[in-house]
Short mmCIF file of C-alpha atoms in Angstrom, two decimals:
data_model
loop_
_atom_site.label_atom_id
_atom_site.label_comp_id
_atom_site.label_asym_id
_atom_site.label_seq_id
_atom_site.Cartn_x
_atom_site.Cartn_y
_atom_site.Cartn_z
CA MET A 82 98.98 64.59 70.79
CA LYS A 83 97.60 65.83 67.07
CA ARG A 84 99.05 69.05 67.88
CA PHE A 85 102.50 67.24 68.27
CA PHE A 86 102.31 64.11 66.02
CA TYR A 87 101.90 67.25 63.05
CA ILE A 88 104.65 69.41 64.45
CA PHE A 89 107.06 66.24 64.91
CA VAL A 90 105.74 65.44 61.18
CA CYS A 91 106.86 68.88 60.04
CA VAL A 92 110.29 69.01 61.98
CA LEU A 93 111.13 65.50 60.68
CA ALA A 94 110.35 66.61 56.98
CA ILE A 95 112.08 69.40 57.41
CA ALA A 96 115.11 67.74 58.26
CA PHE A 97 114.89 64.69 56.29
CA ASN A 98 114.26 66.70 52.55
CA GLY A 99 116.88 69.43 53.71
CA ASN A 100 119.55 67.15 53.70
CA ALA A 101 118.22 65.12 50.80
CA GLN A 102 117.94 68.13 47.93
CA GLN A 103 117.69 71.63 48.00
CA SER A 104 114.71 73.57 46.67
CA ASN A 105 114.57 74.63 43.68
CA VAL A 106 110.90 77.18 44.66
CA ILE A 107 111.73 80.11 44.94
CA VAL A 108 109.52 82.98 45.43
CA ASN A 109 110.85 87.08 45.14
CA GLY A 110 114.34 85.57 46.12
CA LEU A 111 113.70 83.76 49.26
CA ARG A 112 114.09 79.69 48.81
CA VAL A 113 110.81 77.37 49.87
CA CYS A 114 112.21 75.54 53.02
CA GLU A 115 115.29 77.44 53.84
CA PHE A 116 116.03 79.35 57.16
CA TYR A 117 115.25 82.86 57.15
CA SER A 118 115.63 85.86 60.06
CA ARG A 119 111.84 87.63 60.27
CA GLU A 120 113.98 90.78 58.66
CA GLN A 121 115.17 88.62 55.38
CA MET A 122 112.05 87.69 55.41
CA TYR A 123 110.10 91.08 55.24
CA GLU A 124 113.11 92.46 53.11
CA ALA A 125 112.08 90.53 49.94
CA LEU A 126 108.65 90.50 49.93
CA GLY A 127 108.82 94.27 50.19
CA GLY A 128 108.42 95.91 54.09
CA GLU A 129 106.99 94.75 56.94
CA PRO A 130 103.06 93.09 56.52
CA ASP A 131 100.04 94.33 56.26
CA LYS A 132 98.99 91.76 59.04
CA VAL A 133 101.01 89.31 60.75
CA GLU A 134 98.99 86.56 62.20
CA GLU A 135 100.34 83.64 64.54
CA SER A 136 98.86 80.17 64.41
CA VAL A 137 96.30 79.94 67.37
CA GLU A 138 97.08 75.71 67.16
CA PHE A 139 100.96 76.07 66.26
CA LYS A 140 102.45 78.11 67.94
CA GLY A 141 105.20 79.92 66.40
CA PHE A 142 104.11 79.59 62.96
CA TYR A 143 103.00 83.07 61.68
CA ASP A 144 101.22 83.78 57.84
CA PHE A 145 102.28 86.94 56.32
CA HIS A 146 99.97 88.74 54.70
CA TYR A 147 100.45 91.25 51.75
CA GLY A 148 97.05 92.69 50.76
CA LYS A 149 95.51 89.47 49.18
CA ASP A 150 99.09 87.57 49.15
CA ILE A 151 100.04 85.46 51.85
CA PHE A 152 103.56 83.79 52.79
CA TYR A 153 103.96 81.10 55.86
CA TRP A 154 106.71 81.51 57.85
CA ASN A 155 107.19 78.28 60.12
CA ASN A 156 108.42 77.44 63.28
CA ASN A 157 111.30 74.71 62.97
CA TYR A 158 112.18 74.34 66.90
CA THR A 159 115.44 73.58 66.55
CA PRO A 160 117.83 76.27 64.76
CA ASN A 161 120.34 75.23 62.10
CA GLU A 162 123.73 76.19 62.15
CA ASN A 163 123.19 80.25 61.71
CA GLY A 164 120.85 79.90 65.21
CA LEU A 165 117.51 80.97 62.50
CA ASP A 166 114.70 78.03 63.87
CA HIS A 167 112.08 79.87 61.19
CA TYR A 168 111.91 78.57 57.70
CA PHE A 169 110.06 79.68 54.60
CA GLY A 170 107.23 77.30 54.16
CA GLY A 171 104.71 78.38 50.77
CA CYS A 172 102.38 81.00 49.95
CA LEU A 173 99.26 81.67 48.37
CA ILE A 174 99.74 85.23 45.79
CA TYR A 175 97.43 86.85 44.21
CA THR A 176 98.88 89.80 42.59
CA ASP A 177 101.46 90.10 40.40
CA ARG A 178 103.36 91.91 42.89
CA TYR A 179 106.10 88.68 43.36
CA VAL A 180 107.34 86.12 41.48
CA VAL A 181 108.48 82.72 41.42
CA PHE A 182 110.95 80.89 39.62
CA ASP A 183 112.35 83.88 38.84
CA SER A 184 109.97 84.63 36.21
CA ILE A 185 106.61 83.50 36.97
CA ARG A 186 103.70 85.56 37.97
CA VAL A 187 99.91 85.72 37.97
CA GLY A 188 99.25 86.96 35.34
CA ASP A 189 101.47 85.19 32.84
CA LEU A 190 100.04 82.83 30.37
CA ILE A 191 100.05 78.99 31.43
CA GLU A 192 102.55 78.40 28.12
CA LYS A 193 105.07 80.40 30.31
CA LEU A 194 105.49 77.81 32.66
CA LYS A 195 107.16 75.61 29.79
CA THR A 196 110.63 77.59 30.43
CA VAL A 197 110.71 75.77 33.86
CA PRO A 198 113.24 72.75 34.56
CA GLY A 199 110.84 70.03 36.06
CA ILE A 200 108.06 67.93 35.94
CA THR A 201 104.05 69.25 35.41
CA GLU A 202 100.76 68.11 34.85
CA ASN A 203 97.60 69.79 33.58
CA HIS A 204 93.89 69.58 35.22
CA PRO A 205 91.85 71.39 33.18
CA ARG A 206 88.48 72.05 34.58
CA LYS A 207 85.86 70.18 35.27
CA TYR A 208 81.90 69.83 34.33
CA LYS A 209 79.07 67.89 36.38
CA ASP A 210 76.01 67.95 34.85
CA GLY A 211 76.51 71.50 33.23
CA LYS A 212 78.32 73.20 35.95
CA GLU A 213 81.74 73.61 37.10
CA VAL A 214 83.27 70.71 40.09
CA ASP A 215 86.87 71.94 39.56
CA GLY A 216 88.79 75.26 37.90
CA GLY A 217 91.66 74.12 35.88
CA TYR A 218 95.24 74.09 37.65
CA ILE A 219 99.05 72.87 37.26
CA ILE A 220 100.90 71.37 39.57
CA TRP A 221 104.74 71.63 39.05
CA TYR A 222 106.87 69.44 40.87
CA GLN A 223 111.19 69.52 40.83
CA SER A 224 111.42 65.61 40.24
CA GLU A 225 109.88 62.47 40.25
CA GLU A 226 111.49 60.92 43.26
CA LEU A 227 110.09 64.30 44.70
CA ARG A 228 106.66 63.98 43.28
CA LYS A 229 104.69 62.71 46.84
CA ASP A 230 106.95 64.55 49.52
CA TYR A 231 108.07 68.12 48.80
CA ILE A 232 107.42 70.89 47.27
CA TRP A 233 103.82 71.06 45.17
CA VAL A 234 103.09 74.57 43.11
CA THR A 235 100.39 75.24 42.18
CA PHE A 236 99.15 77.38 39.31
CA TYR A 237 95.61 78.22 38.81
CA TYR A 238 94.01 79.36 36.07
CA ASP A 239 91.47 80.97 33.38
CA GLU A 240 90.64 78.38 30.65
CA SER A 241 89.42 81.05 28.41
CA THR A 242 92.19 83.83 28.50
CA GLN A 243 94.84 81.23 29.55
CA THR A 244 96.48 83.58 32.27
CA ILE A 245 97.18 82.55 35.83
CA SER A 246 94.82 83.86 37.92
CA TYR A 247 96.81 82.54 41.74
CA ILE A 248 99.74 80.77 42.27
CA GLU A 249 99.68 78.06 45.84
CA VAL A 250 103.13 76.91 47.00
CA ILE A 251 102.68 74.08 49.76
CA TYR A 252 105.44 72.52 51.61
CA ASN A 253 104.01 68.33 50.71
CA PHE A 254 105.10 65.69 53.59
CA LEU A 255 102.84 62.92 52.90
#
């Protein structure tokens, strides 16, 4: 039942948000929440992945591993007008091999995020009793109205160098 509910929420969120406003989050030419064939995903990401894992709990949900970088290709269960039933669902990027917003890569200064239209929230590193409890990160939102129910792009950074250490793109549907 839990699995059915999760799948239902995923499909509903994609359908609702797909019609509401197109995603402005693009990674290596792939627009998050857009439908792509496996071949289109591979082509944009640089060829066949090192490893492909299918979710045990959610059939048709795949993780494409390119070294340390992971890209999500999720099943929508209902084909779109082109017959495609999988969408680009986000990623974790640890290397500078991939580009977000056509300009931002791991290793770039966080100052570069000011060039990207949208809203950002900075969450500097937090300490408790002299120990780090949370690293620094900046969350990007497409707009205020899509802040809670859409795509979050989180840029984790090293405070000493002010450089991006990794990027997480997730589809949030609370």
